[in-house]
């Protein structure tokens, strides 16, 4: 979608979906997201702290490739975190680091570039947020604002708006009570509201690529002070859909060169061709592989039903009627119109259902996700916009109503459970 009716900027709004979601003919809205909460019980209680099979992680194979690897830390105390950061980690319910955290935290704190691949639900977000926040507090620099715009010290890019919001909330949690200012920039919302927030100062900026590039073009953001550049869901960020936007940032005249910034990339899937492409953006980097690169989460039981396309709706209804209690079910479809059709059909069958896809207004998308998280709508019909990164408690089942076209997307989809 082009143009932001709330700001008069002709920006390319992004993060609307995956695989070309989000058409130009969508209705507009003047949407300003609600202010994030400072209630600690909400901030520290929203995500998954440890799954039921957490201790099995100890046996997972870890491989670190590259020159002069950094030794892992066996506990959060061994990571050398400041007391302040350690307390926020503890308040989050994290008692011991996962394998990706044991290796990534010391690597990042040692100043190295990192490409990391670990299964869904393995704690990758904390693995990059905790050491970056620790470094920013250990070696503080002023949050600069001048006529060229605000100068964030950390840029974190996400392929979808919903994942950007989740990372933003996680960053606020680990930096809670500190001087660090965390900001977010994503499409589908009033640009002026996000710009106003940025102009109050920003150390860490979580963003989707189109909105961030628009802020750069409008002299709202400059990269001169960037210390960390992070791609979450890096394989998605480096495919043809997002690559031009990402390259525009990395090649921007104000962006510090490789070696003058730390570059971090994380994902559960990393095809070899994307690994080769990613290597161009690093200097002296380490490659961290936890388990099988691109492998499905071992804690997810996979069941296949053979049905004709005309019987899928009936089979889905049957599965959902068996699912009682407070467990949540996430249903993936390929087409936006299918999402609405299936959601309406299930609702008619007295199964409380909502949907999320690129043609819904951003306020509707955020409401649908909130209703699903809270259990008010225990079934969510989604397109690929919800396949990556989202960490939602009590998702017991993932149903692929339509199979995705790529195996990596299947791995990400089923990884919304088994966390």
PDB file of C-alpha atoms in Angstrom, residues 112-413:
ATOM      1  CA  UNK A 112      31.700 -10.202  17.169  1.00  0.00           C
ATOM      2  CA  UNK A 113      29.336 -10.327  14.205  1.00  0.00           C
ATOM      3  CA  UNK A 114      26.971 -13.303  14.320  1.00  0.00           C
ATOM      4  CA  UNK A 115      24.761 -15.364  12.032  1.00  0.00           C
ATOM      5  CA  UNK A 116      22.648 -17.675  14.224  1.00  0.00           C
ATOM      6  CA  UNK A 117      20.240 -20.443  13.310  1.00  0.00           C
ATOM      7  CA  UNK A 118      18.178 -22.122  16.046  1.00  0.00           C
ATOM      8  CA  UNK A 119      14.800 -23.832  16.070  1.00  0.00           C
ATOM      9  CA  UNK A 120      11.523 -22.023  16.684  1.00  0.00           C
ATOM     10  CA  UNK A 121      10.874 -21.213  20.338  1.00  0.00           C
ATOM     11  CA  UNK A 122      14.550 -21.466  21.325  1.00  0.00           C
ATOM     12  CA  UNK A 123      14.925 -17.976  22.815  1.00  0.00           C
ATOM     13  CA  UNK A 124      16.573 -16.145  19.917  1.00  0.00           C
ATOM     14  CA  UNK A 125      15.035 -12.728  20.681  1.00  0.00           C
ATOM     15  CA  UNK A 126      16.498 -12.611  24.205  1.00  0.00           C
ATOM     16  CA  UNK A 127      19.767 -13.962  22.779  1.00  0.00           C
ATOM     17  CA  UNK A 128      20.345 -10.700  20.913  1.00  0.00           C
ATOM     18  CA  UNK A 129      18.415  -8.190  23.065  1.00  0.00           C
ATOM     19  CA  UNK A 130      20.062  -9.005  26.410  1.00  0.00           C
ATOM     20  CA  UNK A 131      23.720  -8.537  25.319  1.00  0.00           C
ATOM     21  CA  UNK A 132      22.933  -5.408  23.274  1.00  0.00           C
ATOM     22  CA  UNK A 133      21.087  -3.754  26.153  1.00  0.00           C
ATOM     23  CA  UNK A 134      23.926  -4.752  28.490  1.00  0.00           C
ATOM     24  CA  UNK A 135      26.506  -3.199  26.123  1.00  0.00           C
ATOM     25  CA  UNK A 136      24.519   0.037  25.753  1.00  0.00           C
ATOM     26  CA  UNK A 137      24.405   0.380  29.557  1.00  0.00           C
ATOM     27  CA  UNK A 138      28.020  -0.765  30.045  1.00  0.00           C
ATOM     28  CA  UNK A 139      29.363   1.750  27.510  1.00  0.00           C
ATOM     29  CA  UNK A 140      26.679   4.470  27.419  1.00  0.00           C
ATOM     30  CA  UNK A 141      26.427   7.065  24.662  1.00  0.00           C
ATOM     31  CA  UNK A 142      23.982   9.971  24.494  1.00  0.00           C
ATOM     32  CA  UNK A 143      20.858   9.541  22.359  1.00  0.00           C
ATOM     33  CA  UNK A 144      21.551  12.136  19.652  1.00  0.00           C
ATOM     34  CA  UNK A 145      18.819  14.227  18.013  1.00  0.00           C
ATOM     35  CA  UNK A 146      19.737  16.952  15.489  1.00  0.00           C
ATOM     36  CA  UNK A 147      18.569  18.513  12.219  1.00  0.00           C
ATOM     37  CA  UNK A 148      19.435  15.257  10.392  1.00  0.00           C
ATOM     38  CA  UNK A 149      17.040  13.335  12.627  1.00  0.00           C
ATOM     39  CA  UNK A 150      17.360  10.956  15.535  1.00  0.00           C
ATOM     40  CA  UNK A 151      20.416   8.647  15.691  1.00  0.00           C
ATOM     41  CA  UNK A 152      19.487   5.226  17.140  1.00  0.00           C
ATOM     42  CA  UNK A 153      22.336   3.055  18.393  1.00  0.00           C
ATOM     43  CA  UNK A 154      20.513  -0.200  17.646  1.00  0.00           C
ATOM     44  CA  UNK A 155      18.410  -0.966  14.560  1.00  0.00           C
ATOM     45  CA  UNK A 156      16.335  -4.177  14.655  1.00  0.00           C
ATOM     46  CA  UNK A 157      14.472  -5.052  11.457  1.00  0.00           C
ATOM     47  CA  UNK A 158      11.505  -7.419  11.342  1.00  0.00           C
ATOM     48  CA  UNK A 159       9.537  -8.682   8.314  1.00  0.00           C
ATOM     49  CA  UNK A 160       6.093  -8.206   9.888  1.00  0.00           C
ATOM     50  CA  UNK A 161       4.420  -5.555  11.993  1.00  0.00           C
ATOM     51  CA  UNK A 162       3.216  -8.035  14.605  1.00  0.00           C
ATOM     52  CA  UNK A 163       6.732  -9.411  15.151  1.00  0.00           C
ATOM     53  CA  UNK A 164       8.129  -5.861  15.374  1.00  0.00           C
ATOM     54  CA  UNK A 165       5.609  -5.083  18.141  1.00  0.00           C
ATOM     55  CA  UNK A 166       6.597  -8.263  20.001  1.00  0.00           C
ATOM     56  CA  UNK A 167      10.342  -7.476  19.797  1.00  0.00           C
ATOM     57  CA  UNK A 168       9.636  -3.883  20.918  1.00  0.00           C
ATOM     58  CA  UNK A 169       7.826  -5.163  24.013  1.00  0.00           C
ATOM     59  CA  UNK A 170      10.631  -7.637  24.774  1.00  0.00           C
ATOM     60  CA  UNK A 171      13.231  -4.860  24.480  1.00  0.00           C
ATOM     61  CA  UNK A 172      11.195  -2.646  26.833  1.00  0.00           C
ATOM     62  CA  UNK A 173      11.075  -5.535  29.303  1.00  0.00           C
ATOM     63  CA  UNK A 174      14.837  -6.166  29.404  1.00  0.00           C
ATOM     64  CA  UNK A 175      15.602  -2.412  29.513  1.00  0.00           C
ATOM     65  CA  UNK A 176      12.857  -1.663  32.067  1.00  0.00           C
ATOM     66  CA  UNK A 177      13.914   0.936  34.639  1.00  0.00           C
ATOM     67  CA  UNK A 178      16.984   2.057  32.664  1.00  0.00           C
ATOM     68  CA  UNK A 179      17.733   5.287  30.793  1.00  0.00           C
ATOM     69  CA  UNK A 180      17.373   3.499  27.449  1.00  0.00           C
ATOM     70  CA  UNK A 181      14.636   4.745  25.136  1.00  0.00           C
ATOM     71  CA  UNK A 182      13.022   2.075  22.959  1.00  0.00           C
ATOM     72  CA  UNK A 183      11.026   3.126  19.879  1.00  0.00           C
ATOM     73  CA  UNK A 184       9.072   1.375  17.130  1.00  0.00           C
ATOM     74  CA  UNK A 185       8.280   2.256  13.509  1.00  0.00           C
ATOM     75  CA  UNK A 186       5.908   0.155  11.414  1.00  0.00           C
ATOM     76  CA  UNK A 187       3.325   0.603   8.688  1.00  0.00           C
ATOM     77  CA  UNK A 188      -0.441   0.786   8.964  1.00  0.00           C
ATOM     78  CA  UNK A 189      -0.200   3.398  11.711  1.00  0.00           C
ATOM     79  CA  UNK A 190      -0.030   7.197  11.885  1.00  0.00           C
ATOM     80  CA  UNK A 191       3.541   8.085  10.914  1.00  0.00           C
ATOM     81  CA  UNK A 192       3.461  11.409  12.785  1.00  0.00           C
ATOM     82  CA  UNK A 193       2.822   9.629  16.096  1.00  0.00           C
ATOM     83  CA  UNK A 194       5.860   7.363  15.677  1.00  0.00           C
ATOM     84  CA  UNK A 195       7.974  10.301  14.455  1.00  0.00           C
ATOM     85  CA  UNK A 196       7.033  12.336  17.543  1.00  0.00           C
ATOM     86  CA  UNK A 197       8.078   9.445  19.773  1.00  0.00           C
ATOM     87  CA  UNK A 198      11.418   9.159  17.947  1.00  0.00           C
ATOM     88  CA  UNK A 199      12.137  12.852  18.314  1.00  0.00           C
ATOM     89  CA  UNK A 200      12.043  12.477  22.099  1.00  0.00           C
ATOM     90  CA  UNK A 201      15.195  10.353  21.764  1.00  0.00           C
ATOM     91  CA  UNK A 202      15.860   6.753  20.778  1.00  0.00           C
ATOM     92  CA  UNK A 203      18.574   4.241  21.681  1.00  0.00           C
ATOM     93  CA  UNK A 204      16.914   1.118  20.229  1.00  0.00           C
ATOM     94  CA  UNK A 205      14.646   1.274  17.172  1.00  0.00           C
ATOM     95  CA  UNK A 206      12.580  -1.767  16.168  1.00  0.00           C
ATOM     96  CA  UNK A 207      11.125  -1.353  12.689  1.00  0.00           C
ATOM     97  CA  UNK A 208       9.706  -2.822   9.527  1.00  0.00           C
ATOM     98  CA  UNK A 209      11.806  -1.879   6.471  1.00  0.00           C
ATOM     99  CA  UNK A 210       9.433   0.346   4.459  1.00  0.00           C
ATOM    100  CA  UNK A 211       8.473   2.642   7.341  1.00  0.00           C
ATOM    101  CA  UNK A 212      12.105   2.938   8.470  1.00  0.00           C
ATOM    102  CA  UNK A 213      13.319   3.812   4.965  1.00  0.00           C
ATOM    103  CA  UNK A 214      10.571   6.410   4.765  1.00  0.00           C
ATOM    104  CA  UNK A 215      11.748   7.978   8.031  1.00  0.00           C
ATOM    105  CA  UNK A 216      15.314   8.014   6.661  1.00  0.00           C
ATOM    106  CA  UNK A 217      14.146   9.706   3.435  1.00  0.00           C
ATOM    107  CA  UNK A 218      12.248  12.286   5.505  1.00  0.00           C
ATOM    108  CA  UNK A 219      15.295  13.070   7.696  1.00  0.00           C
ATOM    109  CA  UNK A 220      13.591  11.621  10.754  1.00  0.00           C
ATOM    110  CA  UNK A 221      16.258   8.908  11.247  1.00  0.00           C
ATOM    111  CA  UNK A 222      19.949   8.705  10.417  1.00  0.00           C
ATOM    112  CA  UNK A 223      22.337   5.789  10.989  1.00  0.00           C
ATOM    113  CA  UNK A 224      25.452   7.715  12.097  1.00  0.00           C
ATOM    114  CA  UNK A 225      25.388   6.343  15.672  1.00  0.00           C
ATOM    115  CA  UNK A 226      24.455   2.725  14.858  1.00  0.00           C
ATOM    116  CA  UNK A 227      26.393   0.240  16.991  1.00  0.00           C
ATOM    117  CA  UNK A 228      24.240  -2.831  16.275  1.00  0.00           C
ATOM    118  CA  UNK A 229      22.305  -3.721  13.105  1.00  0.00           C
ATOM    119  CA  UNK A 230      20.021  -6.739  13.569  1.00  0.00           C
ATOM    120  CA  UNK A 231      17.953  -8.728  11.085  1.00  0.00           C
ATOM    121  CA  UNK A 232      15.394 -10.953  12.789  1.00  0.00           C
ATOM    122  CA  UNK A 233      13.965 -13.691  10.544  1.00  0.00           C
ATOM    123  CA  UNK A 234      17.054 -12.899   8.465  1.00  0.00           C
ATOM    124  CA  UNK A 235      16.350 -15.360   5.644  1.00  0.00           C
ATOM    125  CA  UNK A 236      13.010 -13.622   5.032  1.00  0.00           C
ATOM    126  CA  UNK A 237      14.655 -10.185   5.236  1.00  0.00           C
ATOM    127  CA  UNK A 238      17.238 -11.161   2.603  1.00  0.00           C
ATOM    128  CA  UNK A 239      14.871 -12.721   0.071  1.00  0.00           C
ATOM    129  CA  UNK A 240      13.826 -10.763  -2.994  1.00  0.00           C
ATOM    130  CA  UNK A 241      10.809  -9.155  -1.303  1.00  0.00           C
ATOM    131  CA  UNK A 242      12.773  -7.218   1.329  1.00  0.00           C
ATOM    132  CA  UNK A 243      16.376  -7.276   0.047  1.00  0.00           C
ATOM    133  CA  UNK A 244      16.261  -3.924  -1.846  1.00  0.00           C
ATOM    134  CA  UNK A 245      14.960  -2.140   1.282  1.00  0.00           C
ATOM    135  CA  UNK A 246      17.601  -3.753   3.514  1.00  0.00           C
ATOM    136  CA  UNK A 247      20.423  -3.010   1.056  1.00  0.00           C
ATOM    137  CA  UNK A 248      19.296   0.621   0.868  1.00  0.00           C
ATOM    138  CA  UNK A 249      19.903   0.896   4.619  1.00  0.00           C
ATOM    139  CA  UNK A 250      23.184  -1.008   4.686  1.00  0.00           C
ATOM    140  CA  UNK A 251      24.525   1.097   1.797  1.00  0.00           C
ATOM    141  CA  UNK A 252      23.235   4.404   3.202  1.00  0.00           C
ATOM    142  CA  UNK A 253      25.900   7.107   3.436  1.00  0.00           C
ATOM    143  CA  UNK A 254      25.376   7.489   7.198  1.00  0.00           C
ATOM    144  CA  UNK A 255      25.527   3.734   7.991  1.00  0.00           C
ATOM    145  CA  UNK A 256      28.811   2.726   9.679  1.00  0.00           C
ATOM    146  CA  UNK A 257      30.752   0.224   7.550  1.00  0.00           C
ATOM    147  CA  UNK A 258      31.141  -3.447   8.452  1.00  0.00           C
ATOM    148  CA  UNK A 259      33.738  -3.600  11.206  1.00  0.00           C
ATOM    149  CA  UNK A 260      32.546  -0.255  12.605  1.00  0.00           C
ATOM    150  CA  UNK A 261      29.199  -1.746  13.676  1.00  0.00           C
ATOM    151  CA  UNK A 262      28.110  -5.179  14.876  1.00  0.00           C
ATOM    152  CA  UNK A 263      25.834  -7.038  12.474  1.00  0.00           C
ATOM    153  CA  UNK A 264      23.610  -9.808  13.856  1.00  0.00           C
ATOM    154  CA  UNK A 265      21.264 -12.120  11.956  1.00  0.00           C
ATOM    155  CA  UNK A 266      18.904 -14.669  13.505  1.00  0.00           C
ATOM    156  CA  UNK A 267      16.407 -17.178  12.096  1.00  0.00           C
ATOM    157  CA  UNK A 268      15.098 -20.729  12.468  1.00  0.00           C
ATOM    158  CA  UNK A 269      15.760 -21.370   8.770  1.00  0.00           C
ATOM    159  CA  UNK A 270      18.834 -20.332   6.790  1.00  0.00           C
ATOM    160  CA  UNK A 271      19.029 -21.758   3.234  1.00  0.00           C
ATOM    161  CA  UNK A 272      22.635 -22.024   1.951  1.00  0.00           C
ATOM    162  CA  UNK A 273      22.121 -19.365  -0.754  1.00  0.00           C
ATOM    163  CA  UNK A 274      20.887 -16.884   1.882  1.00  0.00           C
ATOM    164  CA  UNK A 275      23.871 -17.742   4.104  1.00  0.00           C
ATOM    165  CA  UNK A 276      26.203 -16.884   1.218  1.00  0.00           C
ATOM    166  CA  UNK A 277      24.391 -13.605   0.567  1.00  0.00           C
ATOM    167  CA  UNK A 278      24.377 -12.691   4.274  1.00  0.00           C
ATOM    168  CA  UNK A 279      28.142 -13.220   4.548  1.00  0.00           C
ATOM    169  CA  UNK A 280      28.654 -10.060   2.445  1.00  0.00           C
ATOM    170  CA  UNK A 281      27.380  -7.908   5.318  1.00  0.00           C
ATOM    171  CA  UNK A 282      29.696  -9.249   8.040  1.00  0.00           C
ATOM    172  CA  UNK A 283      33.300  -8.967   9.070  1.00  0.00           C
ATOM    173  CA  UNK A 284      35.089 -11.748  10.989  1.00  0.00           C
ATOM    174  CA  UNK A 285      31.747 -13.335  11.864  1.00  0.00           C
ATOM    175  CA  UNK A 286      30.795 -16.539  13.646  1.00  0.00           C
ATOM    176  CA  UNK A 287      28.076 -18.927  12.432  1.00  0.00           C
ATOM    177  CA  UNK A 288      26.081 -20.521  15.240  1.00  0.00           C
ATOM    178  CA  UNK A 289      23.925 -23.551  14.425  1.00  0.00           C
ATOM    179  CA  UNK A 290      21.788 -25.043  17.193  1.00  0.00           C
ATOM    180  CA  UNK A 291      20.420 -28.436  16.185  1.00  0.00           C
ATOM    181  CA  UNK A 292      19.656 -29.074  12.512  1.00  0.00           C
ATOM    182  CA  UNK A 293      19.743 -25.909  10.391  1.00  0.00           C
ATOM    183  CA  UNK A 294      16.176 -25.371   9.210  1.00  0.00           C
ATOM    184  CA  UNK A 295      14.892 -28.337  11.229  1.00  0.00           C
ATOM    185  CA  UNK A 296      11.409 -28.481  12.731  1.00  0.00           C
ATOM    186  CA  UNK A 297      11.011 -28.177  16.499  1.00  0.00           C
ATOM    187  CA  UNK A 298      11.326 -31.700  17.927  1.00  0.00           C
ATOM    188  CA  UNK A 299       8.623 -31.007  20.533  1.00  0.00           C
ATOM    189  CA  UNK A 300       5.913 -30.666  17.880  1.00  0.00           C
ATOM    190  CA  UNK A 301       3.946 -33.819  17.061  1.00  0.00           C
ATOM    191  CA  UNK A 302       2.998 -33.735  13.376  1.00  0.00           C
ATOM    192  CA  UNK A 303      -0.202 -35.431  12.171  1.00  0.00           C
ATOM    193  CA  UNK A 304      -1.383 -35.546   8.552  1.00  0.00           C
ATOM    194  CA  UNK A 305      -4.972 -36.053   7.381  1.00  0.00           C
ATOM    195  CA  UNK A 306      -5.692 -36.880   3.755  1.00  0.00           C
ATOM    196  CA  UNK A 307      -8.887 -35.078   2.700  1.00  0.00           C
ATOM    197  CA  UNK A 308     -10.234 -33.631  -0.538  1.00  0.00           C
ATOM    198  CA  UNK A 309     -10.274 -29.847  -0.830  1.00  0.00           C
ATOM    199  CA  UNK A 310     -14.074 -29.913  -0.586  1.00  0.00           C
ATOM    200  CA  UNK A 311     -13.923 -31.712   2.786  1.00  0.00           C
ATOM    201  CA  UNK A 312     -11.264 -29.544   4.451  1.00  0.00           C
ATOM    202  CA  UNK A 313     -13.718 -27.173   6.138  1.00  0.00           C
ATOM    203  CA  UNK A 314     -15.703 -30.044   7.620  1.00  0.00           C
ATOM    204  CA  UNK A 315     -12.512 -31.754   8.888  1.00  0.00           C
ATOM    205  CA  UNK A 316     -11.267 -28.506  10.439  1.00  0.00           C
ATOM    206  CA  UNK A 317     -14.608 -28.005  12.215  1.00  0.00           C
ATOM    207  CA  UNK A 318     -14.405 -31.574  13.543  1.00  0.00           C
ATOM    208  CA  UNK A 319     -10.853 -31.032  14.884  1.00  0.00           C
ATOM    209  CA  UNK A 320     -11.795 -27.755  16.563  1.00  0.00           C
ATOM    210  CA  UNK A 321     -14.946 -29.179  18.187  1.00  0.00           C
ATOM    211  CA  UNK A 322     -12.734 -31.825  19.845  1.00  0.00           C
ATOM    212  CA  UNK A 323     -10.474 -29.081  21.212  1.00  0.00           C
ATOM    213  CA  UNK A 324     -12.075 -28.028  24.493  1.00  0.00           C
ATOM    214  CA  UNK A 325     -10.685 -25.955  27.357  1.00  0.00           C
ATOM    215  CA  UNK A 326      -8.464 -22.893  27.120  1.00  0.00           C
ATOM    216  CA  UNK A 327      -6.082 -24.199  24.475  1.00  0.00           C
ATOM    217  CA  UNK A 328      -5.538 -22.014  21.427  1.00  0.00           C
ATOM    218  CA  UNK A 329      -5.537 -23.180  17.803  1.00  0.00           C
ATOM    219  CA  UNK A 330      -3.797 -21.334  14.973  1.00  0.00           C
ATOM    220  CA  UNK A 331      -5.017 -22.187  11.458  1.00  0.00           C
ATOM    221  CA  UNK A 332      -2.901 -21.212   8.436  1.00  0.00           C
ATOM    222  CA  UNK A 333      -4.295 -20.554   4.969  1.00  0.00           C
ATOM    223  CA  UNK A 334      -2.607 -19.295   1.801  1.00  0.00           C
ATOM    224  CA  UNK A 335      -5.149 -16.693   0.624  1.00  0.00           C
ATOM    225  CA  UNK A 336      -6.548 -13.666   2.445  1.00  0.00           C
ATOM    226  CA  UNK A 337     -10.071 -14.328   1.176  1.00  0.00           C
ATOM    227  CA  UNK A 338      -9.809 -17.934   2.458  1.00  0.00           C
ATOM    228  CA  UNK A 339      -8.988 -16.591   5.935  1.00  0.00           C
ATOM    229  CA  UNK A 340     -12.193 -14.541   6.049  1.00  0.00           C
ATOM    230  CA  UNK A 341     -14.279 -17.342   4.510  1.00  0.00           C
ATOM    231  CA  UNK A 342     -13.050 -19.985   6.985  1.00  0.00           C
ATOM    232  CA  UNK A 343     -13.364 -17.613   9.979  1.00  0.00           C
ATOM    233  CA  UNK A 344     -16.972 -16.777   9.046  1.00  0.00           C
ATOM    234  CA  UNK A 345     -17.838 -20.444   8.539  1.00  0.00           C
ATOM    235  CA  UNK A 346     -16.409 -21.478  11.932  1.00  0.00           C
ATOM    236  CA  UNK A 347     -18.177 -18.603  13.685  1.00  0.00           C
ATOM    237  CA  UNK A 348     -21.476 -19.827  12.203  1.00  0.00           C
ATOM    238  CA  UNK A 349     -20.663 -23.211  13.781  1.00  0.00           C
ATOM    239  CA  UNK A 350     -20.375 -21.544  17.214  1.00  0.00           C
ATOM    240  CA  UNK A 351     -16.570 -21.756  17.257  1.00  0.00           C
ATOM    241  CA  UNK A 352     -15.285 -18.301  18.376  1.00  0.00           C
ATOM    242  CA  UNK A 353     -12.862 -17.333  15.616  1.00  0.00           C
ATOM    243  CA  UNK A 354     -10.986 -14.283  14.358  1.00  0.00           C
ATOM    244  CA  UNK A 355      -8.604 -13.711  11.448  1.00  0.00           C
ATOM    245  CA  UNK A 356      -5.405 -11.845  10.642  1.00  0.00           C
ATOM    246  CA  UNK A 357      -4.046 -11.006   7.184  1.00  0.00           C
ATOM    247  CA  UNK A 358      -2.626  -8.153   5.129  1.00  0.00           C
ATOM    248  CA  UNK A 359      -5.958  -6.709   3.974  1.00  0.00           C
ATOM    249  CA  UNK A 360      -7.244  -6.063   7.492  1.00  0.00           C
ATOM    250  CA  UNK A 361      -6.670  -2.629   9.000  1.00  0.00           C
ATOM    251  CA  UNK A 362      -3.757  -2.500  11.431  1.00  0.00           C
ATOM    252  CA  UNK A 363      -6.088  -1.813  14.366  1.00  0.00           C
ATOM    253  CA  UNK A 364      -8.100  -4.924  13.382  1.00  0.00           C
ATOM    254  CA  UNK A 365      -4.919  -7.015  13.130  1.00  0.00           C
ATOM    255  CA  UNK A 366      -3.762  -5.959  16.580  1.00  0.00           C
ATOM    256  CA  UNK A 367      -7.235  -6.538  18.048  1.00  0.00           C
ATOM    257  CA  UNK A 368      -7.413 -10.024  16.470  1.00  0.00           C
ATOM    258  CA  UNK A 369      -4.044 -10.966  17.958  1.00  0.00           C
ATOM    259  CA  UNK A 370      -5.026  -9.566  21.376  1.00  0.00           C
ATOM    260  CA  UNK A 371      -8.316 -11.524  21.309  1.00  0.00           C
ATOM    261  CA  UNK A 372      -6.415 -14.689  20.400  1.00  0.00           C
ATOM    262  CA  UNK A 373      -3.717 -14.219  23.067  1.00  0.00           C
ATOM    263  CA  UNK A 374      -6.326 -13.622  25.772  1.00  0.00           C
ATOM    264  CA  UNK A 375      -8.389 -16.665  24.749  1.00  0.00           C
ATOM    265  CA  UNK A 376     -11.458 -14.563  23.979  1.00  0.00           C
ATOM    266  CA  UNK A 377     -11.158 -15.920  20.423  1.00  0.00           C
ATOM    267  CA  UNK A 378      -9.382 -19.276  20.859  1.00  0.00           C
ATOM    268  CA  UNK A 379      -9.126 -19.901  17.100  1.00  0.00           C
ATOM    269  CA  UNK A 380      -7.131 -17.610  14.796  1.00  0.00           C
ATOM    270  CA  UNK A 381      -7.172 -18.000  11.004  1.00  0.00           C
ATOM    271  CA  UNK A 382      -3.988 -16.501   9.578  1.00  0.00           C
ATOM    272  CA  UNK A 383      -1.980 -16.059   6.420  1.00  0.00           C
ATOM    273  CA  UNK A 384       1.832 -16.018   6.407  1.00  0.00           C
ATOM    274  CA  UNK A 385       1.774 -12.716   8.305  1.00  0.00           C
ATOM    275  CA  UNK A 386       1.592 -14.765  11.544  1.00  0.00           C
ATOM    276  CA  UNK A 387       3.925 -17.611  10.587  1.00  0.00           C
ATOM    277  CA  UNK A 388       7.169 -16.125  11.900  1.00  0.00           C
ATOM    278  CA  UNK A 389       8.408 -15.250  15.333  1.00  0.00           C
ATOM    279  CA  UNK A 390       5.154 -14.778  17.222  1.00  0.00           C
ATOM    280  CA  UNK A 391       5.395 -16.129  20.775  1.00  0.00           C
ATOM    281  CA  UNK A 392       1.907 -16.806  22.127  1.00  0.00           C
ATOM    282  CA  UNK A 393       1.249 -18.834  25.274  1.00  0.00           C
ATOM    283  CA  UNK A 394      -1.000 -21.906  25.172  1.00  0.00           C
ATOM    284  CA  UNK A 395      -1.028 -22.479  21.400  1.00  0.00           C
ATOM    285  CA  UNK A 396      -1.744 -26.202  21.544  1.00  0.00           C
ATOM    286  CA  UNK A 397      -2.441 -26.838  17.862  1.00  0.00           C
ATOM    287  CA  UNK A 398      -1.367 -25.461  14.511  1.00  0.00           C
ATOM    288  CA  UNK A 399      -3.478 -26.527  11.531  1.00  0.00           C
ATOM    289  CA  UNK A 400      -2.213 -26.115   7.974  1.00  0.00           C
ATOM    290  CA  UNK A 401      -5.572 -25.754   6.216  1.00  0.00           C
ATOM    291  CA  UNK A 402      -3.500 -24.987   3.103  1.00  0.00           C
ATOM    292  CA  UNK A 403       0.076 -26.226   2.912  1.00  0.00           C
ATOM    293  CA  UNK A 404       2.648 -23.497   2.218  1.00  0.00           C
ATOM    294  CA  UNK A 405       4.628 -23.548  -1.019  1.00  0.00           C
ATOM    295  CA  UNK A 406       8.021 -23.667   0.753  1.00  0.00           C
ATOM    296  CA  UNK A 407       9.221 -26.135   3.405  1.00  0.00           C
ATOM    297  CA  UNK A 408      10.888 -23.352   5.443  1.00  0.00           C
ATOM    298  CA  UNK A 409       7.519 -21.652   5.881  1.00  0.00           C
ATOM    299  CA  UNK A 410       6.074 -24.956   7.130  1.00  0.00           C
ATOM    300  CA  UNK A 411       8.831 -25.131   9.776  1.00  0.00           C
ATOM    301  CA  UNK A 412       8.025 -21.586  10.931  1.00  0.00           C
ATOM    302  CA  UNK A 413       4.265 -22.198  10.971  1.00  0.00           C
TER     303      UNK A 413
END
